[in-house]
Amino acid sequence: DAGVTQSPTHLIKTRGQQVTLRCSPKSGHDTVSWYQQALGQGPQFIFQYYEEEERQRGNFPDRFSGHQFPNYSSELNVNALLLGDSALYLCASSLFLTGYLNTEAFFGQGTRLTVV
Amino acid sequence: AQSVTQLGSHVSVSEGALVLLRCNYSSSVPPYLFWYVQYPNQGLQLLLKYTTGATLVKGINGFEAEFKKSETSFHLTKPSAHMSDAAEYFCAVSGISGGYNKLIFGAGTRLAVHP
């Protein structure tokens, strides 16, 4: 079991550009959540996808968007990059259980985005 | 609304000493509580979790935590620190909202272990 895999591991972009980060969930998981972790801070929830729809969203602008594919993998897109978007972006997968808390969230290694 | 406060951004202990990392939470619904560890340049690994039932939970690598509702706390302890325990530790709270949950993390505590 490969666990949660994210690509790329590192990325450097210029202000104003757009970026796409990718995540493959752990085998058997159907829910993907994305988090932003700025340097020296705890992860902040961006949004969560289940059944190819955004189910919850944190306090992030519309420049942050996502997608979930039929195979449960997911993409995070950020438009009009700002210097403040530099962070470690973490993907977490879990199994949604109706009427109950999702199972344990497994995290990927993250994608380190640097905006210059 | 939910939130987590981790007291002490840096904790330093001697090898073999007790490790105590403090976490207080706020939640309007029954909380689910977690401790995660992050090693440099890596993602998060779950140490332990509290959902329901026994308030003292044991996790991996000898860590344990006790849920105290009256104190709204979920402190992480380990009787004897190892050099390999040096890492960043995050406390998180979760609760169902509209059928879906998300993790709310504290700012983290960096644990240093010296010989």
PDB file of C-alpha atoms in Angstrom:
ATOM      1  CA  ASP A   1       0.000   0.000   0.000  1.00  0.00           C
ATOM      2  CA  ALA A   2       1.629   3.218  -1.205  1.00  0.00           C
ATOM      3  CA  GLY A   3      -0.318   5.410   1.197  1.00  0.00           C
ATOM      4  CA  VAL A   4      -1.118   8.985   0.198  1.00  0.00           C
ATOM      5  CA  THR A   5       1.104  10.235  -2.594  1.00  0.00           C
ATOM      6  CA  GLN A   6       1.530  13.848  -3.640  1.00  0.00           C
ATOM      7  CA  SER A   7       3.246  15.398  -6.616  1.00  0.00           C
ATOM      8  CA  PRO A   8       5.402  17.269  -7.157  1.00  0.00           C
ATOM      9  CA  THR A   9       7.433  17.331  -3.941  1.00  0.00           C
ATOM     10  CA  HIS A  10       8.834  20.792  -4.576  1.00  0.00           C
ATOM     11  CA  LEU A  11       7.753  23.613  -6.838  1.00  0.00           C
ATOM     12  CA  ILE A  12       8.916  27.151  -7.515  1.00  0.00           C
ATOM     13  CA  LYS A  13       6.535  29.612  -9.160  1.00  0.00           C
ATOM     14  CA  THR A  14       6.468  33.305  -9.910  1.00  0.00           C
ATOM     15  CA  ARG A  15       3.898  35.727  -8.518  1.00  0.00           C
ATOM     16  CA  GLY A  16       0.782  35.827 -10.653  1.00  0.00           C
ATOM     17  CA  GLN A  17       1.257  32.337 -12.062  1.00  0.00           C
ATOM     18  CA  GLN A  18      -1.059  29.403 -11.574  1.00  0.00           C
ATOM     19  CA  VAL A  19      -0.162  26.054  -9.998  1.00  0.00           C
ATOM     20  CA  THR A  20      -1.717  22.583  -9.823  1.00  0.00           C
ATOM     21  CA  LEU A  21      -0.866  20.111  -7.101  1.00  0.00           C
ATOM     22  CA  ARG A  22      -1.891  16.467  -7.222  1.00  0.00           C
ATOM     23  CA  CYS A  23      -2.852  13.859  -4.665  1.00  0.00           C
ATOM     24  CA  SER A  24      -3.600  10.148  -4.835  1.00  0.00           C
ATOM     25  CA  PRO A  25      -5.400   8.855  -1.738  1.00  0.00           C
ATOM     26  CA  LYS A  26      -4.588   5.744   0.222  1.00  0.00           C
ATOM     27  CA  SER A  27      -6.102   2.628  -1.288  1.00  0.00           C
ATOM     28  CA  GLY A  28      -9.721   2.222  -0.154  1.00  0.00           C
ATOM     29  CA  HIS A  29     -10.192   5.866   0.793  1.00  0.00           C
ATOM     30  CA  ASP A  30     -12.786   8.060  -0.913  1.00  0.00           C
ATOM     31  CA  THR A  31     -12.402  11.465   0.767  1.00  0.00           C
ATOM     32  CA  VAL A  32      -9.591  13.932   0.177  1.00  0.00           C
ATOM     33  CA  SER A  33      -8.822  17.039   2.211  1.00  0.00           C
ATOM     34  CA  TRP A  34      -6.232  19.712   1.516  1.00  0.00           C
ATOM     35  CA  TYR A  35      -4.317  21.730   4.098  1.00  0.00           C
ATOM     36  CA  GLN A  36      -1.886  24.643   3.871  1.00  0.00           C
ATOM     37  CA  GLN A  37       0.977  24.732   6.352  1.00  0.00           C
ATOM     38  CA  ALA A  38       2.913  27.993   6.409  1.00  0.00           C
ATOM     39  CA  LEU A  39       6.375  27.953   7.908  1.00  0.00           C
ATOM     40  CA  GLY A  40       6.243  27.623  11.675  1.00  0.00           C
ATOM     41  CA  GLN A  41       2.481  27.169  11.793  1.00  0.00           C
ATOM     42  CA  GLY A  42      -0.032  24.378  12.058  1.00  0.00           C
ATOM     43  CA  PRO A  43      -1.883  23.107   8.995  1.00  0.00           C
ATOM     44  CA  GLN A  44      -4.928  25.131   7.949  1.00  0.00           C
ATOM     45  CA  PHE A  45      -7.909  23.397   6.325  1.00  0.00           C
ATOM     46  CA  ILE A  46      -8.522  24.486   2.724  1.00  0.00           C
ATOM     47  CA  PHE A  47     -11.318  22.182   1.528  1.00  0.00           C
ATOM     48  CA  GLN A  48     -12.558  18.621   1.403  1.00  0.00           C
ATOM     49  CA  TYR A  49     -13.829  16.543  -1.514  1.00  0.00           C
ATOM     50  CA  TYR A  50     -16.138  13.571  -1.462  1.00  0.00           C
ATOM     51  CA  GLU A  51     -17.986  12.039  -4.412  1.00  0.00           C
ATOM     52  CA  GLU A  52     -16.316  14.571  -6.695  1.00  0.00           C
ATOM     53  CA  GLU A  53     -17.882  17.532  -4.904  1.00  0.00           C
ATOM     54  CA  GLU A  54     -16.482  20.118  -2.513  1.00  0.00           C
ATOM     55  CA  ARG A  55     -18.158  19.328   0.810  1.00  0.00           C
ATOM     56  CA  GLN A  56     -16.494  21.767   3.183  1.00  0.00           C
ATOM     57  CA  ARG A  57     -14.313  24.808   2.738  1.00  0.00           C
ATOM     58  CA  GLY A  58     -12.053  26.718   5.070  1.00  0.00           C
ATOM     59  CA  ASN A  59     -11.335  30.428   5.055  1.00  0.00           C
ATOM     60  CA  PHE A  60      -9.473  30.588   1.750  1.00  0.00           C
ATOM     61  CA  PRO A  61     -10.191  32.845  -1.248  1.00  0.00           C
ATOM     62  CA  ASP A  62     -11.669  31.638  -4.505  1.00  0.00           C
ATOM     63  CA  ARG A  63      -8.171  31.606  -6.007  1.00  0.00           C
ATOM     64  CA  PHE A  64      -7.959  28.213  -4.355  1.00  0.00           C
ATOM     65  CA  SER A  65     -10.001  25.605  -6.177  1.00  0.00           C
ATOM     66  CA  GLY A  66      -9.995  21.860  -6.445  1.00  0.00           C
ATOM     67  CA  HIS A  67     -11.250  18.826  -8.175  1.00  0.00           C
ATOM     68  CA  GLN A  68     -11.791  15.183  -7.378  1.00  0.00           C
ATOM     69  CA  PHE A  69     -11.756  12.532 -10.078  1.00  0.00           C
ATOM     70  CA  PRO A  70     -13.783   9.294 -10.305  1.00  0.00           C
ATOM     71  CA  ASN A  71     -10.750   7.338  -9.069  1.00  0.00           C
ATOM     72  CA  TYR A  72     -10.796   9.563  -5.900  1.00  0.00           C
ATOM     73  CA  SER A  73      -7.560  11.354  -6.743  1.00  0.00           C
ATOM     74  CA  SER A  74      -7.610  15.101  -6.367  1.00  0.00           C
ATOM     75  CA  GLU A  75      -6.047  18.323  -7.582  1.00  0.00           C
ATOM     76  CA  LEU A  76      -5.536  21.634  -5.846  1.00  0.00           C
ATOM     77  CA  ASN A  77      -5.318  24.675  -8.093  1.00  0.00           C
ATOM     78  CA  VAL A  78      -4.146  28.096  -7.017  1.00  0.00           C
ATOM     79  CA  ASN A  79      -4.490  31.053  -9.381  1.00  0.00           C
ATOM     80  CA  ALA A  80      -2.777  34.449  -9.303  1.00  0.00           C
ATOM     81  CA  LEU A  81      -0.122  33.279  -6.885  1.00  0.00           C
ATOM     82  CA  LEU A  82       0.976  35.598  -4.108  1.00  0.00           C
ATOM     83  CA  LEU A  83       4.180  35.494  -2.080  1.00  0.00           C
ATOM     84  CA  GLY A  84       2.019  34.558   0.914  1.00  0.00           C
ATOM     85  CA  ASP A  85       0.944  31.354  -0.806  1.00  0.00           C
ATOM     86  CA  SER A  86       4.401  29.917  -0.168  1.00  0.00           C
ATOM     87  CA  ALA A  87       3.807  26.938   2.107  1.00  0.00           C
ATOM     88  CA  LEU A  88       3.740  23.184   2.458  1.00  0.00           C
ATOM     89  CA  TYR A  89       0.509  21.852   0.979  1.00  0.00           C
ATOM     90  CA  LEU A  90      -0.681  18.638   2.569  1.00  0.00           C
ATOM     91  CA  CYS A  91      -3.219  16.200   1.241  1.00  0.00           C
ATOM     92  CA  ALA A  92      -5.071  13.877   3.608  1.00  0.00           C
ATOM     93  CA  SER A  93      -7.317  10.972   2.695  1.00  0.00           C
ATOM     94  CA  SER A  94      -9.929   9.120   4.705  1.00  0.00           C
ATOM     95  CA  LEU A  95     -12.972   6.898   4.303  1.00  0.00           C
ATOM     96  CA  PHE A  96     -16.320   8.583   4.697  1.00  0.00           C
ATOM     97  CA  LEU A  97     -18.742   6.752   6.962  1.00  0.00           C
ATOM     98  CA  THR A  98     -22.332   7.919   6.683  1.00  0.00           C
ATOM     99  CA  GLY A  99     -23.614   9.503   9.881  1.00  0.00           C
ATOM    100  CA  TYR A 100     -20.257   9.196  11.611  1.00  0.00           C
ATOM    101  CA  LEU A 101     -16.901  10.806  11.714  1.00  0.00           C
ATOM    102  CA  ASN A 102     -14.604   9.972   8.857  1.00  0.00           C
ATOM    103  CA  THR A 103     -12.045   7.385   9.641  1.00  0.00           C
ATOM    104  CA  GLU A 104      -8.507   8.376  10.522  1.00  0.00           C
ATOM    105  CA  ALA A 105      -6.939  10.825   8.089  1.00  0.00           C
ATOM    106  CA  PHE A 106      -3.671   9.738   6.485  1.00  0.00           C
ATOM    107  CA  PHE A 107      -1.386  12.502   5.259  1.00  0.00           C
ATOM    108  CA  GLY A 108       0.942  12.644   2.313  1.00  0.00           C
ATOM    109  CA  GLN A 109       4.487  14.026   2.425  1.00  0.00           C
ATOM    110  CA  GLY A 110       3.297  17.339   1.068  1.00  0.00           C
ATOM    111  CA  THR A 111       4.260  19.654  -1.763  1.00  0.00           C
ATOM    112  CA  ARG A 112       6.567  22.522  -0.866  1.00  0.00           C
ATOM    113  CA  LEU A 113       5.475  25.549  -2.935  1.00  0.00           C
ATOM    114  CA  THR A 114       7.740  28.569  -3.116  1.00  0.00           C
ATOM    115  CA  VAL A 115       6.434  31.734  -4.781  1.00  0.00           C
ATOM    116  CA  VAL A 116       9.092  34.233  -5.855  1.00  0.00           C
TER     117      VAL A 116
ATOM    118  CA  ALA B   1     -16.620  26.818  16.445  1.00  0.00           C
ATOM    119  CA  GLN B   2     -13.583  24.796  17.347  1.00  0.00           C
ATOM    120  CA  SER B   3     -10.049  25.793  18.244  1.00  0.00           C
ATOM    121  CA  VAL B   4      -6.880  24.361  19.729  1.00  0.00           C
ATOM    122  CA  THR B   5      -4.242  26.024  21.866  1.00  0.00           C
ATOM    123  CA  GLN B   6      -0.874  24.415  22.379  1.00  0.00           C
ATOM    124  CA  LEU B   7       0.997  25.882  25.316  1.00  0.00           C
ATOM    125  CA  GLY B   8       4.670  26.291  24.558  1.00  0.00           C
ATOM    126  CA  SER B   9       5.969  26.526  21.019  1.00  0.00           C
ATOM    127  CA  HIS B  10       9.266  24.931  22.082  1.00  0.00           C
ATOM    128  CA  VAL B  11       9.906  22.288  24.720  1.00  0.00           C
ATOM    129  CA  SER B  12      13.336  20.928  25.546  1.00  0.00           C
ATOM    130  CA  VAL B  13      13.956  17.819  27.650  1.00  0.00           C
ATOM    131  CA  SER B  14      16.855  15.566  28.485  1.00  0.00           C
ATOM    132  CA  GLU B  15      16.995  12.047  27.107  1.00  0.00           C
ATOM    133  CA  GLY B  16      15.167   9.801  29.566  1.00  0.00           C
ATOM    134  CA  ALA B  17      13.112  12.622  31.054  1.00  0.00           C
ATOM    135  CA  LEU B  18       9.342  12.932  31.046  1.00  0.00           C
ATOM    136  CA  VAL B  19       7.786  14.536  28.000  1.00  0.00           C
ATOM    137  CA  LEU B  20       4.694  16.691  28.565  1.00  0.00           C
ATOM    138  CA  LEU B  21       3.145  18.625  25.691  1.00  0.00           C
ATOM    139  CA  ARG B  22       0.067  20.668  26.532  1.00  0.00           C
ATOM    140  CA  CYS B  23      -3.094  21.034  24.494  1.00  0.00           C
ATOM    141  CA  ASN B  24      -6.357  22.782  25.315  1.00  0.00           C
ATOM    142  CA  TYR B  25      -9.341  22.774  23.005  1.00  0.00           C
ATOM    143  CA  SER B  26     -12.606  24.555  22.473  1.00  0.00           C
ATOM    144  CA  SER B  27     -15.525  22.794  20.829  1.00  0.00           C
ATOM    145  CA  SER B  28     -19.285  23.311  20.663  1.00  0.00           C
ATOM    146  CA  VAL B  29     -19.826  19.638  19.844  1.00  0.00           C
ATOM    147  CA  PRO B  30     -18.374  16.510  21.438  1.00  0.00           C
ATOM    148  CA  PRO B  31     -14.770  16.651  20.321  1.00  0.00           C
ATOM    149  CA  TYR B  32     -12.622  14.110  18.627  1.00  0.00           C
ATOM    150  CA  LEU B  33      -9.001  14.821  19.545  1.00  0.00           C
ATOM    151  CA  PHE B  34      -5.756  13.876  17.874  1.00  0.00           C
ATOM    152  CA  TRP B  35      -2.029  14.208  18.259  1.00  0.00           C
ATOM    153  CA  TYR B  36       0.124  14.160  15.138  1.00  0.00           C
ATOM    154  CA  VAL B  37       3.912  14.191  14.795  1.00  0.00           C
ATOM    155  CA  GLN B  38       5.835  15.775  11.942  1.00  0.00           C
ATOM    156  CA  TYR B  39       9.483  15.029  11.254  1.00  0.00           C
ATOM    157  CA  PRO B  40      11.491  17.477   9.127  1.00  0.00           C
ATOM    158  CA  ASN B  41      10.393  17.648   5.517  1.00  0.00           C
ATOM    159  CA  GLN B  42       7.702  15.051   6.046  1.00  0.00           C
ATOM    160  CA  GLY B  43       3.942  14.880   6.359  1.00  0.00           C
ATOM    161  CA  LEU B  44       1.945  14.223   9.498  1.00  0.00           C
ATOM    162  CA  GLN B  45       1.784  10.885  11.273  1.00  0.00           C
ATOM    163  CA  LEU B  46      -0.984  10.063  13.724  1.00  0.00           C
ATOM    164  CA  LEU B  47       0.290   9.336  17.242  1.00  0.00           C
ATOM    165  CA  LEU B  48      -3.045   8.734  18.938  1.00  0.00           C
ATOM    166  CA  LYS B  49      -6.689   9.758  18.952  1.00  0.00           C
ATOM    167  CA  TYR B  50      -9.616  10.094  21.311  1.00  0.00           C
ATOM    168  CA  THR B  51     -13.112   9.557  19.974  1.00  0.00           C
ATOM    169  CA  THR B  52     -15.293   8.068  22.706  1.00  0.00           C
ATOM    170  CA  GLY B  53     -14.867   5.709  25.623  1.00  0.00           C
ATOM    171  CA  ALA B  54     -11.710   5.452  27.718  1.00  0.00           C
ATOM    172  CA  THR B  55     -10.261   8.880  28.405  1.00  0.00           C
ATOM    173  CA  LEU B  56      -6.664   7.657  28.620  1.00  0.00           C
ATOM    174  CA  VAL B  57      -5.513   6.698  25.157  1.00  0.00           C
ATOM    175  CA  LYS B  58      -2.269   5.037  24.220  1.00  0.00           C
ATOM    176  CA  GLY B  59      -0.527   5.628  20.950  1.00  0.00           C
ATOM    177  CA  ILE B  60       2.575   4.672  19.081  1.00  0.00           C
ATOM    178  CA  ASN B  61       6.158   5.071  20.277  1.00  0.00           C
ATOM    179  CA  GLY B  62       5.154   5.012  23.955  1.00  0.00           C
ATOM    180  CA  PHE B  63       3.050   8.177  23.879  1.00  0.00           C
ATOM    181  CA  GLU B  64      -0.263   8.549  25.660  1.00  0.00           C
ATOM    182  CA  ALA B  65      -2.791  11.316  26.273  1.00  0.00           C
ATOM    183  CA  GLU B  66      -5.670  11.870  28.650  1.00  0.00           C
ATOM    184  CA  PHE B  67      -8.934  13.566  27.705  1.00  0.00           C
ATOM    185  CA  LYS B  68     -10.151  15.775  30.532  1.00  0.00           C
ATOM    186  CA  LYS B  69     -13.498  17.291  29.660  1.00  0.00           C
ATOM    187  CA  SER B  70     -13.682  19.458  32.787  1.00  0.00           C
ATOM    188  CA  GLU B  71     -10.341  21.042  31.901  1.00  0.00           C
ATOM    189  CA  THR B  72     -10.880  20.948  28.119  1.00  0.00           C
ATOM    190  CA  SER B  73      -7.423  19.458  27.847  1.00  0.00           C
ATOM    191  CA  PHE B  74      -5.719  16.646  25.958  1.00  0.00           C
ATOM    192  CA  HIS B  75      -2.088  16.697  27.071  1.00  0.00           C
ATOM    193  CA  LEU B  76       0.454  14.351  25.490  1.00  0.00           C
ATOM    194  CA  THR B  77       2.967  12.507  27.667  1.00  0.00           C
ATOM    195  CA  LYS B  78       5.781  10.006  27.386  1.00  0.00           C
ATOM    196  CA  PRO B  79       7.571   8.686  30.467  1.00  0.00           C
ATOM    197  CA  SER B  80      11.066   8.633  28.978  1.00  0.00           C
ATOM    198  CA  ALA B  81      12.204  10.725  26.023  1.00  0.00           C
ATOM    199  CA  HIS B  82      14.372   9.306  23.258  1.00  0.00           C
ATOM    200  CA  MET B  83      16.524  11.275  20.868  1.00  0.00           C
ATOM    201  CA  SER B  84      14.293  10.037  18.049  1.00  0.00           C
ATOM    202  CA  ASP B  85      11.310  11.856  19.603  1.00  0.00           C
ATOM    203  CA  ALA B  86      12.692  15.216  18.479  1.00  0.00           C
ATOM    204  CA  ALA B  87      10.064  16.560  16.073  1.00  0.00           C
ATOM    205  CA  GLU B  88       7.102  18.931  15.759  1.00  0.00           C
ATOM    206  CA  TYR B  89       3.912  17.831  17.500  1.00  0.00           C
ATOM    207  CA  PHE B  90       0.440  19.028  16.593  1.00  0.00           C
ATOM    208  CA  CYS B  91      -2.770  18.700  18.563  1.00  0.00           C
ATOM    209  CA  ALA B  92      -5.984  18.737  16.530  1.00  0.00           C
ATOM    210  CA  VAL B  93      -9.709  18.716  17.151  1.00  0.00           C
ATOM    211  CA  SER B  94     -12.461  17.532  14.874  1.00  0.00           C
ATOM    212  CA  GLY B  95     -16.211  17.437  14.945  1.00  0.00           C
ATOM    213  CA  ILE B  96     -18.959  16.656  12.542  1.00  0.00           C
ATOM    214  CA  SER B  97     -20.419  19.591  10.651  1.00  0.00           C
ATOM    215  CA  GLY B  98     -23.198  18.742   8.245  1.00  0.00           C
ATOM    216  CA  GLY B  99     -21.984  15.188   8.131  1.00  0.00           C
ATOM    217  CA  TYR B 100     -18.412  16.020   7.195  1.00  0.00           C
ATOM    218  CA  ASN B 101     -15.457  16.631   9.423  1.00  0.00           C
ATOM    219  CA  LYS B 102     -12.234  18.583   9.206  1.00  0.00           C
ATOM    220  CA  LEU B 103      -9.216  18.835  11.441  1.00  0.00           C
ATOM    221  CA  ILE B 104      -8.442  22.078  13.292  1.00  0.00           C
ATOM    222  CA  PHE B 105      -4.787  22.156  14.315  1.00  0.00           C
ATOM    223  CA  GLY B 106      -2.878  23.992  16.970  1.00  0.00           C
ATOM    224  CA  ALA B 107       0.247  25.956  16.116  1.00  0.00           C
ATOM    225  CA  GLY B 108       2.491  23.090  17.110  1.00  0.00           C
ATOM    226  CA  THR B 109       5.159  22.387  19.719  1.00  0.00           C
ATOM    227  CA  ARG B 110       8.730  21.673  18.710  1.00  0.00           C
ATOM    228  CA  LEU B 111      10.256  19.068  20.977  1.00  0.00           C
ATOM    229  CA  ALA B 112      14.030  19.035  21.382  1.00  0.00           C
ATOM    230  CA  VAL B 113      15.727  16.139  23.173  1.00  0.00           C
ATOM    231  CA  HIS B 114      19.291  16.625  24.348  1.00  0.00           C
ATOM    232  CA  PRO B 115      21.737  14.018  25.679  1.00  0.00           C
TER     233      PRO B 115
END
